[in-house]
Short mmCIF file of C-alpha atoms in Angstrom, two decimals:
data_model
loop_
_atom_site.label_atom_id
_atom_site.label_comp_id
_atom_site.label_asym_id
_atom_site.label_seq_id
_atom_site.Cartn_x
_atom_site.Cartn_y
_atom_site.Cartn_z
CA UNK A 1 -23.02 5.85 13.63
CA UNK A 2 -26.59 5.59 14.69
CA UNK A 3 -29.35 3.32 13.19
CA UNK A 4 -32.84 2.04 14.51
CA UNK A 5 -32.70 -1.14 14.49
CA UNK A 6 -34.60 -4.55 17.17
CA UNK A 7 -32.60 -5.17 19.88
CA UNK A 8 -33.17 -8.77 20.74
CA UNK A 9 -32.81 -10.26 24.20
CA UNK A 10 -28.98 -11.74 23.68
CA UNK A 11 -28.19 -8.20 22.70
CA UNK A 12 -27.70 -9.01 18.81
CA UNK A 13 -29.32 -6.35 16.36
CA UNK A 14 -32.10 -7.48 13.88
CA UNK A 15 -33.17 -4.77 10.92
CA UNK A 16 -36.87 -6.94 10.51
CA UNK A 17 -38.97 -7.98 12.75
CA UNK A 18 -40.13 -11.51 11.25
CA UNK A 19 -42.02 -14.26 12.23
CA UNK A 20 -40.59 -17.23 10.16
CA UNK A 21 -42.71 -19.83 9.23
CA UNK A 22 -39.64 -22.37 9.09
CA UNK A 23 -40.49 -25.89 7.12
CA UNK A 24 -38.24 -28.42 8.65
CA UNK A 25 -38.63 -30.78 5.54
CA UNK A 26 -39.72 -30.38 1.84
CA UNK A 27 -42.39 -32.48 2.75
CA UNK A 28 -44.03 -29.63 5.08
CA UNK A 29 -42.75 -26.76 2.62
CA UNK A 30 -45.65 -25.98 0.97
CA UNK A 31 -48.14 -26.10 4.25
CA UNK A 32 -45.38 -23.63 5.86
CA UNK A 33 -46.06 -21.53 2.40
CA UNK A 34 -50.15 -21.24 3.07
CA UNK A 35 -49.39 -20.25 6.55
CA UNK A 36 -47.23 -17.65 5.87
CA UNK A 37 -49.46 -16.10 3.16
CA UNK A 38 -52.18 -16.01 5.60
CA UNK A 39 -50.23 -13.62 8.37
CA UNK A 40 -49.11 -10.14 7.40
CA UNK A 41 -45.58 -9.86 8.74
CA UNK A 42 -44.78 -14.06 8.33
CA UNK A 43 -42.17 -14.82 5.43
CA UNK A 44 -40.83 -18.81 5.04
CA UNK A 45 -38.64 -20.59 1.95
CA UNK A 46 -39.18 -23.46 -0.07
CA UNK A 47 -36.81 -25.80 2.25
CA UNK A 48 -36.09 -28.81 -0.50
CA UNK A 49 -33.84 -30.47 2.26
CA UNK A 50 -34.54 -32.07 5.91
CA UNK A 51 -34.88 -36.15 4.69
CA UNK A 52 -33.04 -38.45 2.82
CA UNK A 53 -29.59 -37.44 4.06
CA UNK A 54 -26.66 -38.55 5.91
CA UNK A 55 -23.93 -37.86 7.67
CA UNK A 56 -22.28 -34.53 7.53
CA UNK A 57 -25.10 -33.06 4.98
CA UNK A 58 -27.52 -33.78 7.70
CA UNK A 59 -25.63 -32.40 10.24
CA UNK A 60 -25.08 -29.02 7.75
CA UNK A 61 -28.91 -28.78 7.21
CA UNK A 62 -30.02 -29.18 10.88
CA UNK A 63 -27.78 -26.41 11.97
CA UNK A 64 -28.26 -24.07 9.35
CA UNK A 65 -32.34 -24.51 10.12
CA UNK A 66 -31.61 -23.92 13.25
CA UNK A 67 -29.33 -21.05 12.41
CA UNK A 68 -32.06 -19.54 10.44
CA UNK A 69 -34.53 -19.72 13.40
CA UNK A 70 -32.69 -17.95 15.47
CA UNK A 71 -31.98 -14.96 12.81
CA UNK A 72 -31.47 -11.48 14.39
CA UNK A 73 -33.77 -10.32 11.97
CA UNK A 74 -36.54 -12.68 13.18
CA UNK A 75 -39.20 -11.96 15.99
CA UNK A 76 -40.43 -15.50 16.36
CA UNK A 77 -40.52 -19.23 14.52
CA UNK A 78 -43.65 -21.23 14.03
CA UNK A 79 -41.56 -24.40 13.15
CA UNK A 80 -43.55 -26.49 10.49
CA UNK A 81 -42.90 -30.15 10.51
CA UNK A 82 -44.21 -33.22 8.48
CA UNK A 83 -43.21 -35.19 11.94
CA UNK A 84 -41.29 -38.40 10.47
CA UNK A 85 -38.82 -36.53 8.61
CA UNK A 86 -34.97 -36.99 9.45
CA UNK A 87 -34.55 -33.23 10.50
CA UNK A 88 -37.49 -33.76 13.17
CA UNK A 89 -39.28 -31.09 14.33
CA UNK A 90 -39.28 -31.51 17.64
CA UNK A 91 -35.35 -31.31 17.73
CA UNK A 92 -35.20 -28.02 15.74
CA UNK A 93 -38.38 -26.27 17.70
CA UNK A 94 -36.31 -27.49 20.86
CA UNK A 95 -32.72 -26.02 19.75
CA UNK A 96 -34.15 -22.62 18.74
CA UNK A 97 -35.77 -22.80 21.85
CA UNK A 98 -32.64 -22.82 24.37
CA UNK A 99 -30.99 -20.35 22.58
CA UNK A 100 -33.48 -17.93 23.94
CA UNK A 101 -36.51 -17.63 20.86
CA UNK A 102 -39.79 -17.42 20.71
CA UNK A 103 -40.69 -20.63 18.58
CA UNK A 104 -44.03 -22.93 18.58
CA UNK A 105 -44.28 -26.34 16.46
CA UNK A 106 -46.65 -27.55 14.45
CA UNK A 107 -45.96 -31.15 13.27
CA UNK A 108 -48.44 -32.14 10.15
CA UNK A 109 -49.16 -35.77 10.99
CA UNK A 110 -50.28 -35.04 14.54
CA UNK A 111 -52.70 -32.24 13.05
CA UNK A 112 -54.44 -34.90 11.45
CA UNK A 113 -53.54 -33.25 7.90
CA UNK A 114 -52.94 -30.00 6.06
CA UNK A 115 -56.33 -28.22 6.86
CA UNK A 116 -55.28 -28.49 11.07
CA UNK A 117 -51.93 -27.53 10.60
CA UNK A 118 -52.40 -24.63 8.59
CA UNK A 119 -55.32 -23.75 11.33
CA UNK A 120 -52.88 -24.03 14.10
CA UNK A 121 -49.41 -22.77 12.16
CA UNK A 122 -51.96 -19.46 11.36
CA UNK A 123 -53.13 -19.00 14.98
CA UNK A 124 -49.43 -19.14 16.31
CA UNK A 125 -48.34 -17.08 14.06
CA UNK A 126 -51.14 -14.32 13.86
CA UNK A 127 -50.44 -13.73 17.73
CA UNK A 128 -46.47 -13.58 17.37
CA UNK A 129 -47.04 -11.09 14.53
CA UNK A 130 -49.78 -9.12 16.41
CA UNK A 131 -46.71 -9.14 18.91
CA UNK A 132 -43.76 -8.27 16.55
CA UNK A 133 -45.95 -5.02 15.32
CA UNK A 134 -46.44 -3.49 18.80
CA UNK A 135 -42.28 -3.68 18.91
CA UNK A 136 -40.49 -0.08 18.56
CA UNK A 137 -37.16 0.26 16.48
CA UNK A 138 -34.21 1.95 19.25
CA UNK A 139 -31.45 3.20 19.13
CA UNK A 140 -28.65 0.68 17.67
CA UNK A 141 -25.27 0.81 16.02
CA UNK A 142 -24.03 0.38 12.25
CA UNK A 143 -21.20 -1.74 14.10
CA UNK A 144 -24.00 -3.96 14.87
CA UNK A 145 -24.23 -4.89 11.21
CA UNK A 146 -22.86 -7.75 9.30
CA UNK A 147 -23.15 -7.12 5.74
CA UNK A 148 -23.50 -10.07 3.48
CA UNK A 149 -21.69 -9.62 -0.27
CA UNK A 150 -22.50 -11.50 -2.64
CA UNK A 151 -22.53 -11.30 -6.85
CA UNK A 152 -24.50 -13.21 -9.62
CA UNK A 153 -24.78 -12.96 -13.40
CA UNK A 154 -21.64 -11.06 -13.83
CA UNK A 155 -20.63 -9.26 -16.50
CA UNK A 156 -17.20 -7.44 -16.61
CA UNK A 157 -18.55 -4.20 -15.74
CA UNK A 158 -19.16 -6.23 -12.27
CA UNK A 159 -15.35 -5.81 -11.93
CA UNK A 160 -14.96 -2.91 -13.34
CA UNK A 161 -17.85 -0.79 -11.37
CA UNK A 162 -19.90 -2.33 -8.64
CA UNK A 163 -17.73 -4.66 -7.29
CA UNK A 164 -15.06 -1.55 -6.02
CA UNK A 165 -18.30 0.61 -5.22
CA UNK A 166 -19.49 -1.90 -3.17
CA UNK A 167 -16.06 -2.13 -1.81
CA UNK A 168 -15.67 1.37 -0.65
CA UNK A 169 -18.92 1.15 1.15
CA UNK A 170 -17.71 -2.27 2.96
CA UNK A 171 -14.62 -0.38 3.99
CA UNK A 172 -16.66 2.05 5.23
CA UNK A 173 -19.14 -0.20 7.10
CA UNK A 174 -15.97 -1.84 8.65
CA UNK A 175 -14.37 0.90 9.48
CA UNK A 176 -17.25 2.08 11.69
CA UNK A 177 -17.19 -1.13 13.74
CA UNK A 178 -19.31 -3.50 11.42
CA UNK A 179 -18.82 -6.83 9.31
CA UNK A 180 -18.77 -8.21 5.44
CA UNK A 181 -18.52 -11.75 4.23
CA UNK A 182 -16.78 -12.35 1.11
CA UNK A 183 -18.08 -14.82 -0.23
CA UNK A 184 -18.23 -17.72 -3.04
CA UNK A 185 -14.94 -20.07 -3.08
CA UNK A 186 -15.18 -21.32 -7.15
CA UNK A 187 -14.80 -16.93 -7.30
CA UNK A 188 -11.70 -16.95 -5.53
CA UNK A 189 -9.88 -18.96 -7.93
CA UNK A 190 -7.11 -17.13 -9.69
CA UNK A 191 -7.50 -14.20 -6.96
CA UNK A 192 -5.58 -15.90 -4.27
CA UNK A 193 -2.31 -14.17 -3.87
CA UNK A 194 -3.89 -10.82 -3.88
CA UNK A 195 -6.30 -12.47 -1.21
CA UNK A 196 -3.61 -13.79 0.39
CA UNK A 197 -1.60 -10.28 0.81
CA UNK A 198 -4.33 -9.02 3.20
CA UNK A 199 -4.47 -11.72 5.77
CA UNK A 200 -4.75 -10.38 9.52
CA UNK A 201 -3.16 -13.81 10.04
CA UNK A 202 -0.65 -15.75 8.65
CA UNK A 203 -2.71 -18.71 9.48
CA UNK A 204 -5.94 -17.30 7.30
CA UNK A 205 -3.80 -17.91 4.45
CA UNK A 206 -3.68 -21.77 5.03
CA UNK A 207 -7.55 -21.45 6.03
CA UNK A 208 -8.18 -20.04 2.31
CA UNK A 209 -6.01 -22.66 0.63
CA UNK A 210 -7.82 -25.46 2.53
CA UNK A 211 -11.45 -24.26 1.40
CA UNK A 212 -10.07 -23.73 -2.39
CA UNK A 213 -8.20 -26.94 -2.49
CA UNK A 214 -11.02 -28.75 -1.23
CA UNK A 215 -13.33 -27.61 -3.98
CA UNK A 216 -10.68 -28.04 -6.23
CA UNK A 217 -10.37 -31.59 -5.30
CA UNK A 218 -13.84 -32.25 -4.87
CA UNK A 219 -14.44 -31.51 -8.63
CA UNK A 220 -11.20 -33.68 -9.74
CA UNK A 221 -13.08 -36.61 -7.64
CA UNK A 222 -15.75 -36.28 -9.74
CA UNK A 223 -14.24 -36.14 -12.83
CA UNK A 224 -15.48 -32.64 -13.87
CA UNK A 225 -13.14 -29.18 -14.54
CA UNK A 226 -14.35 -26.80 -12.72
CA UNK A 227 -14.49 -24.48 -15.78
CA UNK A 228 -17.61 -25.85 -17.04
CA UNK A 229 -19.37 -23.99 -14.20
CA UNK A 230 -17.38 -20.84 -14.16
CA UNK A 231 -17.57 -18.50 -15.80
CA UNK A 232 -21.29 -19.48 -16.71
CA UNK A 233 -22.63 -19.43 -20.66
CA UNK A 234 -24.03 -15.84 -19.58
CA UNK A 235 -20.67 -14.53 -18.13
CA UNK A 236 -19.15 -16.00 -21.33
CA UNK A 237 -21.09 -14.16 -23.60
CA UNK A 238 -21.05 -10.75 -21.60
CA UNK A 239 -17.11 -10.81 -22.06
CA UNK A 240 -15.33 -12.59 -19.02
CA UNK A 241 -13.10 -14.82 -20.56
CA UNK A 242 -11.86 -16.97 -17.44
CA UNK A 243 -12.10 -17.95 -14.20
CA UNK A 244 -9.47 -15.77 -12.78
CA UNK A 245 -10.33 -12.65 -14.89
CA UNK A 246 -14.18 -13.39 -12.70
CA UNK A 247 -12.56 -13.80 -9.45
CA UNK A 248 -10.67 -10.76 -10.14
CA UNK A 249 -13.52 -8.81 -10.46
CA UNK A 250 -15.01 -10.43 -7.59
CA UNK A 251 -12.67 -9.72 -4.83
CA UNK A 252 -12.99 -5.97 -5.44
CA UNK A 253 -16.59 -6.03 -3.38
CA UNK A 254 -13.87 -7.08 -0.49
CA UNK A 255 -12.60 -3.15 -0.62
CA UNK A 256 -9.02 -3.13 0.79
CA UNK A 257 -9.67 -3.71 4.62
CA UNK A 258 -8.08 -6.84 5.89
CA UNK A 259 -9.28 -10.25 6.18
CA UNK A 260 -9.81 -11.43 9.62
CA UNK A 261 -11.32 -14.48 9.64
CA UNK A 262 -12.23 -17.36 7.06
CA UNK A 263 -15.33 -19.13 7.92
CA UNK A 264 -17.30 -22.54 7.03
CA UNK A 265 -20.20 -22.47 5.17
CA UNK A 266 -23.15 -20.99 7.86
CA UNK A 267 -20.48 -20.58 10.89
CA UNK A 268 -20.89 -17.68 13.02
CA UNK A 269 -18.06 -15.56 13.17
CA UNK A 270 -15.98 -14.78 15.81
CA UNK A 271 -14.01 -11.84 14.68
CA UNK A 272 -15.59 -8.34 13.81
CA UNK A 273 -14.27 -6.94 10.23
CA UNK A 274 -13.78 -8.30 6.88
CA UNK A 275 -14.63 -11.93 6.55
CA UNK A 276 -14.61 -15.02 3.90
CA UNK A 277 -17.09 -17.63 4.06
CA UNK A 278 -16.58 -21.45 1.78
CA UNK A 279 -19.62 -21.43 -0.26
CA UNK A 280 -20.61 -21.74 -3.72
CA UNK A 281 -20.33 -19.92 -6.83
CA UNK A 282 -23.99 -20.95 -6.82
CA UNK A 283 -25.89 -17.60 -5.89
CA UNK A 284 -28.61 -18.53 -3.97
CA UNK A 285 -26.89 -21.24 -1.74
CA UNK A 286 -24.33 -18.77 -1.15
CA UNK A 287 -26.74 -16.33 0.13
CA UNK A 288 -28.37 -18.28 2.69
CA UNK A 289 -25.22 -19.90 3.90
CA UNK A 290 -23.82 -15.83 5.18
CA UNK A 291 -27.54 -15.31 6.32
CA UNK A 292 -27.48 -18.47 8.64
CA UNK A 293 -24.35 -16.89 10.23
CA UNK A 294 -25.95 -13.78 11.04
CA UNK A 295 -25.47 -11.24 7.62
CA UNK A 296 -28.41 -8.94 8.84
CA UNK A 297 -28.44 -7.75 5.06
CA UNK A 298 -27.01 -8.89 1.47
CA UNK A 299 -25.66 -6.80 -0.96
CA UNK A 300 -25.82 -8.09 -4.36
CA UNK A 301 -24.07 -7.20 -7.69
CA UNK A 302 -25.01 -7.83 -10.77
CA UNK A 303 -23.80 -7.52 -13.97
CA UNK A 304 -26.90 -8.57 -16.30
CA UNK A 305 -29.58 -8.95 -13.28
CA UNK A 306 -31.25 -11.14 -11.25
CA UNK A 307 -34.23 -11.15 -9.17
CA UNK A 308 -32.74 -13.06 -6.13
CA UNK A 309 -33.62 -12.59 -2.83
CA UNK A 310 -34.03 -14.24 1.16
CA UNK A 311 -36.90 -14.00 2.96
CA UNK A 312 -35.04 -13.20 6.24
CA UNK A 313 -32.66 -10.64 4.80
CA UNK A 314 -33.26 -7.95 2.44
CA UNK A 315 -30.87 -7.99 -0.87
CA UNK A 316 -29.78 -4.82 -2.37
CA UNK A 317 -29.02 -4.84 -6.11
CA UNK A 318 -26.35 -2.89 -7.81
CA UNK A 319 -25.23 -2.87 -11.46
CA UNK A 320 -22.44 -1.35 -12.85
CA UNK A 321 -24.26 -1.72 -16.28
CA UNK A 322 -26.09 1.35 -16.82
CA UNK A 323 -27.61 -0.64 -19.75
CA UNK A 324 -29.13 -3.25 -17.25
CA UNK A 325 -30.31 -0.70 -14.72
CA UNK A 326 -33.02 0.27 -16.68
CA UNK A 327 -33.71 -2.77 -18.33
CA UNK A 328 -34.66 -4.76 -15.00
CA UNK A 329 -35.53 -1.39 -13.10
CA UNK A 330 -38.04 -3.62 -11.62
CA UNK A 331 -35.27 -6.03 -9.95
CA UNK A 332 -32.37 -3.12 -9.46
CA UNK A 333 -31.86 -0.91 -6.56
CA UNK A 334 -28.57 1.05 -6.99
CA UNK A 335 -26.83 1.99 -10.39
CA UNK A 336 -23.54 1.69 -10.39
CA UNK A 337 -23.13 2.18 -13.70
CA UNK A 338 -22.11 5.81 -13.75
CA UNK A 339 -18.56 4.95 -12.97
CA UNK A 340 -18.02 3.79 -16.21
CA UNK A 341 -19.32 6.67 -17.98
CA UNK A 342 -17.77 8.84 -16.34
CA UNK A 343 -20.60 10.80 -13.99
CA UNK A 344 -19.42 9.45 -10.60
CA UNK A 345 -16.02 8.11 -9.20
CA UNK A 346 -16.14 4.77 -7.28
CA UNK A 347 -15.80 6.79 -3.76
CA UNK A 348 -19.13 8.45 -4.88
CA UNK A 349 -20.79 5.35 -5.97
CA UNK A 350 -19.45 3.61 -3.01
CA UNK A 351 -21.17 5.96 -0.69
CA UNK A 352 -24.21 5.92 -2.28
CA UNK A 353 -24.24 2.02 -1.69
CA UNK A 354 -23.14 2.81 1.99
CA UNK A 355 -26.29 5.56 2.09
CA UNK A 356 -28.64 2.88 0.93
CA UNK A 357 -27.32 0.42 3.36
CA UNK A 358 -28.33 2.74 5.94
CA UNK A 359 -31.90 3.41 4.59
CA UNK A 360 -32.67 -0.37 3.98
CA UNK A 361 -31.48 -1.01 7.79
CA UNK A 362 -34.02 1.14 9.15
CA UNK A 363 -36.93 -0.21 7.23
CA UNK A 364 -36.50 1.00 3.54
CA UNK A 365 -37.72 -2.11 1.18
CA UNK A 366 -35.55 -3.69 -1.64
CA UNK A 367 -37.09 -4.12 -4.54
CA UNK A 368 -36.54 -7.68 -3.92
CA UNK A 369 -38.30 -7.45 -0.43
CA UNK A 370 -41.41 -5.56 -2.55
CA UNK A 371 -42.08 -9.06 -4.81
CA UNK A 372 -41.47 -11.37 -1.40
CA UNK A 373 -38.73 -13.02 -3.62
CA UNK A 374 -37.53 -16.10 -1.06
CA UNK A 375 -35.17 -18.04 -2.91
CA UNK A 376 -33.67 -20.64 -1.25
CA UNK A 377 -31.20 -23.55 -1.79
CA UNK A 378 -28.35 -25.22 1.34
CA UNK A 379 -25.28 -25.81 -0.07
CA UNK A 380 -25.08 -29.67 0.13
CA UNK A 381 -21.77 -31.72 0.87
CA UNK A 382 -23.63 -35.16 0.55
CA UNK A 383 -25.83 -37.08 -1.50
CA UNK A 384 -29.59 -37.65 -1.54
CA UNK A 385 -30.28 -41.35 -0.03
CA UNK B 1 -12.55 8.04 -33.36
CA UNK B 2 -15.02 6.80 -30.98
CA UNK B 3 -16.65 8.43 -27.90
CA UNK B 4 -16.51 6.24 -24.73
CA UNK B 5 -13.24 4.32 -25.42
CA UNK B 6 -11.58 1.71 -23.53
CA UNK B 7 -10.42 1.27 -20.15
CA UNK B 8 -7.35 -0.45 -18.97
CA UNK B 9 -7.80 -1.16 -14.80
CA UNK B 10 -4.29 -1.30 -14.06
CA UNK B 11 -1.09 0.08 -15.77
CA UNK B 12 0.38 -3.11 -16.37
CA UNK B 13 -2.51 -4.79 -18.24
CA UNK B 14 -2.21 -5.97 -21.40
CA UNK B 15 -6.00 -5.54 -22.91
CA UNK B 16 -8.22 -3.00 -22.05
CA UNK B 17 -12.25 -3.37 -21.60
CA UNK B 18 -13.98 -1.76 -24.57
CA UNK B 19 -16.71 0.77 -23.10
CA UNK B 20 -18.95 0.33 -26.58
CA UNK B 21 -19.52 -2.10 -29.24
CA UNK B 22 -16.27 -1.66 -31.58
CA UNK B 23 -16.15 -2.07 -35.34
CA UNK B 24 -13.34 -2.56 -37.61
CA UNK B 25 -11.14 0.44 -38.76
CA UNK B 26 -11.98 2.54 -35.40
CA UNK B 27 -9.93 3.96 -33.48
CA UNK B 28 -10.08 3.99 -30.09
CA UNK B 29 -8.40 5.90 -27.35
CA UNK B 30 -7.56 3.75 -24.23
CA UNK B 31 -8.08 5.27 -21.01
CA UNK B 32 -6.27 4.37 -17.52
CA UNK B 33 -8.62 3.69 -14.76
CA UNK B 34 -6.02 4.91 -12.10
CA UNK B 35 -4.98 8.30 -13.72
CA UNK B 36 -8.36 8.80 -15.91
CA UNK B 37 -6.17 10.02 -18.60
CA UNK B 38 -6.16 8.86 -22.15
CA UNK B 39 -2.78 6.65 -22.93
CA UNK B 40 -2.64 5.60 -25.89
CA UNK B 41 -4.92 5.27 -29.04
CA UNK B 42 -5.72 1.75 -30.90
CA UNK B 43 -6.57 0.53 -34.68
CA UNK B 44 -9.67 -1.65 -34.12
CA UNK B 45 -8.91 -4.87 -35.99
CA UNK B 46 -12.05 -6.39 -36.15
CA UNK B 47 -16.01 -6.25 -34.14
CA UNK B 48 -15.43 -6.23 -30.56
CA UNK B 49 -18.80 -5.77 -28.37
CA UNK B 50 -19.43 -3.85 -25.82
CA UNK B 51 -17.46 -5.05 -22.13
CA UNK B 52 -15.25 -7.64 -24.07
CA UNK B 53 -11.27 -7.21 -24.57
CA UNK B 54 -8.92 -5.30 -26.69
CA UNK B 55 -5.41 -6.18 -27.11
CA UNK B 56 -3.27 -3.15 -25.83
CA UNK B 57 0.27 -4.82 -27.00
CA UNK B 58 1.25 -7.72 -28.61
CA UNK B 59 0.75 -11.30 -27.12
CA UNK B 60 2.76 -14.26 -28.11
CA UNK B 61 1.68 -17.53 -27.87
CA UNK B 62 1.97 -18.93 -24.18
CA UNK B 63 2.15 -15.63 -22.72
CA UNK B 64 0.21 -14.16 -20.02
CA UNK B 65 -2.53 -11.81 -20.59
CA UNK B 66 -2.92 -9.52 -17.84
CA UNK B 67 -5.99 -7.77 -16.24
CA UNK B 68 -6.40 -5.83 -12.39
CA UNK B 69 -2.58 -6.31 -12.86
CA UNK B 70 -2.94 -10.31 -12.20
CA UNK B 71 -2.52 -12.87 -14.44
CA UNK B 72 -6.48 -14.03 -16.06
CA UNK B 73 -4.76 -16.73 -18.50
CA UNK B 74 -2.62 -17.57 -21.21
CA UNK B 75 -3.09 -16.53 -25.09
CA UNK B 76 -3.24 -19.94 -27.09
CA UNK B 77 -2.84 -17.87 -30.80
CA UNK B 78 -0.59 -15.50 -31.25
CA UNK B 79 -2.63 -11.90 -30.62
CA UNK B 80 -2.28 -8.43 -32.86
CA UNK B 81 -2.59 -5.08 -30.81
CA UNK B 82 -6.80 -4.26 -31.42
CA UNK B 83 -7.76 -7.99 -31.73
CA UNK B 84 -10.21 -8.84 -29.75
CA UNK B 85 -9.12 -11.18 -26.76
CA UNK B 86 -11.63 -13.87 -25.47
CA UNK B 87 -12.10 -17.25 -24.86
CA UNK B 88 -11.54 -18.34 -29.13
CA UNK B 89 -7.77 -17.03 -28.12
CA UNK B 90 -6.74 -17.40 -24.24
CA UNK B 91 -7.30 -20.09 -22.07
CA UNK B 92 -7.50 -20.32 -18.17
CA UNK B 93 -4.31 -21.64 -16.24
CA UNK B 94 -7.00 -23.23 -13.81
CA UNK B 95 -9.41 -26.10 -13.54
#
């Protein structure tokens, strides 16, 4: 099926045409956030990451800024540096660079302060975005699309409602050639074996016992049960009594294709279909870990709302609470809440989720995308030094 | 009896999700998600709210309490059919 869509040089399909104002460090975070008000088409995130890190954490935050720079979504990077900072500047600008972007660098100290970077970040990115506008949408393919699933502030019609709407529509999407990343480990607790059941592989089912035994064992390390984070006070309170009643509910975004490949957190995948991705239960880590591996756009469920979005990717909401639909109209694109009255089946529901996926690819805003919500967070396997 | 019911996802469950908030003394007729027929029809035993868990059958103590046709825990009192089932009576196998 046909969308319009930005056909990049390395043939990958973006559904924006960005310019990224992309802060290396938090200590260059809020000069990248003046720049990128200043130029119509520029978007950028509140990196709180880049310094002060070690090891394996630094490696994960380099490449997933580097990941995020080269976005199919994103025209071209003005990367925004403090210039002493662990994840330097100059190695980022340079590694989004060879991989074929347009990218310029503007590194804070050697501006001689805020006032000449911000002069300099707005000139380079003024002239990419004077650029990006002149650039027509073609002809492109839904299998071109990786779809990015994700849920927050569940409740149980999340189970009952969105999550299998949103399912139909990911079968759908993957049944005409395209991709969706499950996602959020701590939510696939207590799901496993039905996980497990769908593997392309046998070896995916060792893959997804690895990634749940290692958060598993990362909280017994610590000393904490993983049940005082999940379910959350809200999910609690809303009627989800467990973690595996949650997880449940979750996997039902996943449809019923098969599961092709599991992923680490940001990898890019190497298999076309229905994916998993290790990331948090966290929300908006999650979101910009299956963003850094490509997820073009997000689709997010929510039982008693939520706001969240990316900068780079737009987020479509959908509630199966009809109550919460109109409630945060302001924050809620698709109501899935009809299922459990009764108007619509889940096949209907799902299809409007698949129609909307459609509209936002070809340039239709999300109601997140309308407030410039950028929330951002990297999921961190490390500690702050 | 009231109007929007309950809904049980799978056949084998043991609770169903209550569609509105529930008061004592109701009744309630239980619906199955997979046939969208009505199977059965519950005395409410005490306030349930809206989204939270009825008790479709009996649960001992120990025993598994079943949702989507998967295990989501173990009751830890013994549980009357219309109780409501939540975290003050079931516990999670995992942590």
């Amino acid at each position: 099926m046909e969308i319009l869509g930005f056909k990049r040089s390395d043939g990958r399909v973006g559904i924006r045409n960005h310019i990224l104002i992309l802060p290396t460090s938090s200590c260059s975070a809020e000069t990248a956030r003046i720049i990128a008000a200043q130029v119509d088409g520029a978007v950028t995130f509140q990196n709180q990451q880049g310094c002060g890190q070690l090891g394996r954490d630094l490696i994960r935050t380099n490449n997933i800024l580097v990941s995020l720079g080269c976005h199919p979504n994103v025209f071209g990077v003005v990367v925004v540096g403090l210039g002493c900072e662990t994840c330097q500047p100059g190695c980022i600008s340079e590694e989004i660079g060879k991989r074929g972007m347009r990218v310029k660098k503007v590194v804070i100290q050697e501006e001689g302060g805020t006032l000449g970077a911000i002069q300099k970040g707005v000139r380079y990115a003024s002239e990419m975005a004077l650029e990006a506008s002149a650039e027509q949408r073609i002809s492109c393919s839904l299998a071109d699309l990786t779809i990015a699933l994700e849920c927050g502030g569940s409740d149980p019609t999340s189970g009952l409602a969105a999550n299998p709407s949103v399912g139909h529509a990911s079968d759908k999407l993957i049944e005409a050639g395209g991709s969706t990343i499950l996602s959020e480990t701590t939510e696939f607790i207590g799901a496993e074996d039905t996980l497990a059941s769908r593997m392309a592989k046998p070896e995916l089912i060792e893959d997804l016992k690895r990634i749940i035994g290692r958060l598993e064992e990362s909280a017994r390390r610590s000393g904490e049960d993983l049940r005082g984070g999940n379910p959350t006070p809200g999910n609690i309170a809303s009627g989800i009594s467990t973690i595996e009643e949650k997880s449940l509910g979750c996997i039902n975004k996943a449809g019923s294709s098969q599961l092709e490949e599991v992923l680490e957190y940001g990898e890019k995948p190497t298999r076309k279909g229905l994916l998993i991705m290790d990331s948090p239960g966290f929300d908006v880590d999650s979101v910009v870990g299956m963003v850094a591996s490509g997820a073009q756009i997000c689709i997010f469920t929510t039982g008693m709302g939520t706001p969240v979005g990316n900068g780079i990717v737009p987020v479509i909401k959908v509630t199966g609470n009809e109550a919460t639909y109109h409630k945060m109209r302001d924050n809620i694109d698709v109501n899935a809440g009809e299922v459990l009255s009764g108007k619509k089946s889940i096949e209907e529901s799902g299809e409007e989720i698949f129609q909307e996926i459609c509209r936002v690819a070809q340039g239709k805003k999300t109601k997140a995308e309308i407030f410039g919500f950028s929330e951002f967070g990297i999921w961190r396997c490390g500690e702050t030094v | 009896m009231t109007t929007l019911g309950a809904i049980m996802v799978d056949d084998q469950d043991n609770v169903a999700t209550v569609l509105e908030n529930l008061k004592p003394d109701h009744s309630v007729a239980v619906k199955s998600k997979k046939s969208n027929e009505a199977i059965k029809s519950l005395k409410v035993l005490e306030s349930i709210p809206v989204y939270h868990k009825i008790a479709v059958e009996k649960i001992q103590v120990g025993e598994k309490i079943i949702k989507y046709g998967a295990v989501i825990g173990t009751a830890t009192k013994e549980i009357e059919i219309g109780e409501h089932v939540h975290t003050h009576n079931i516990k999670s196998l995992r942590g």
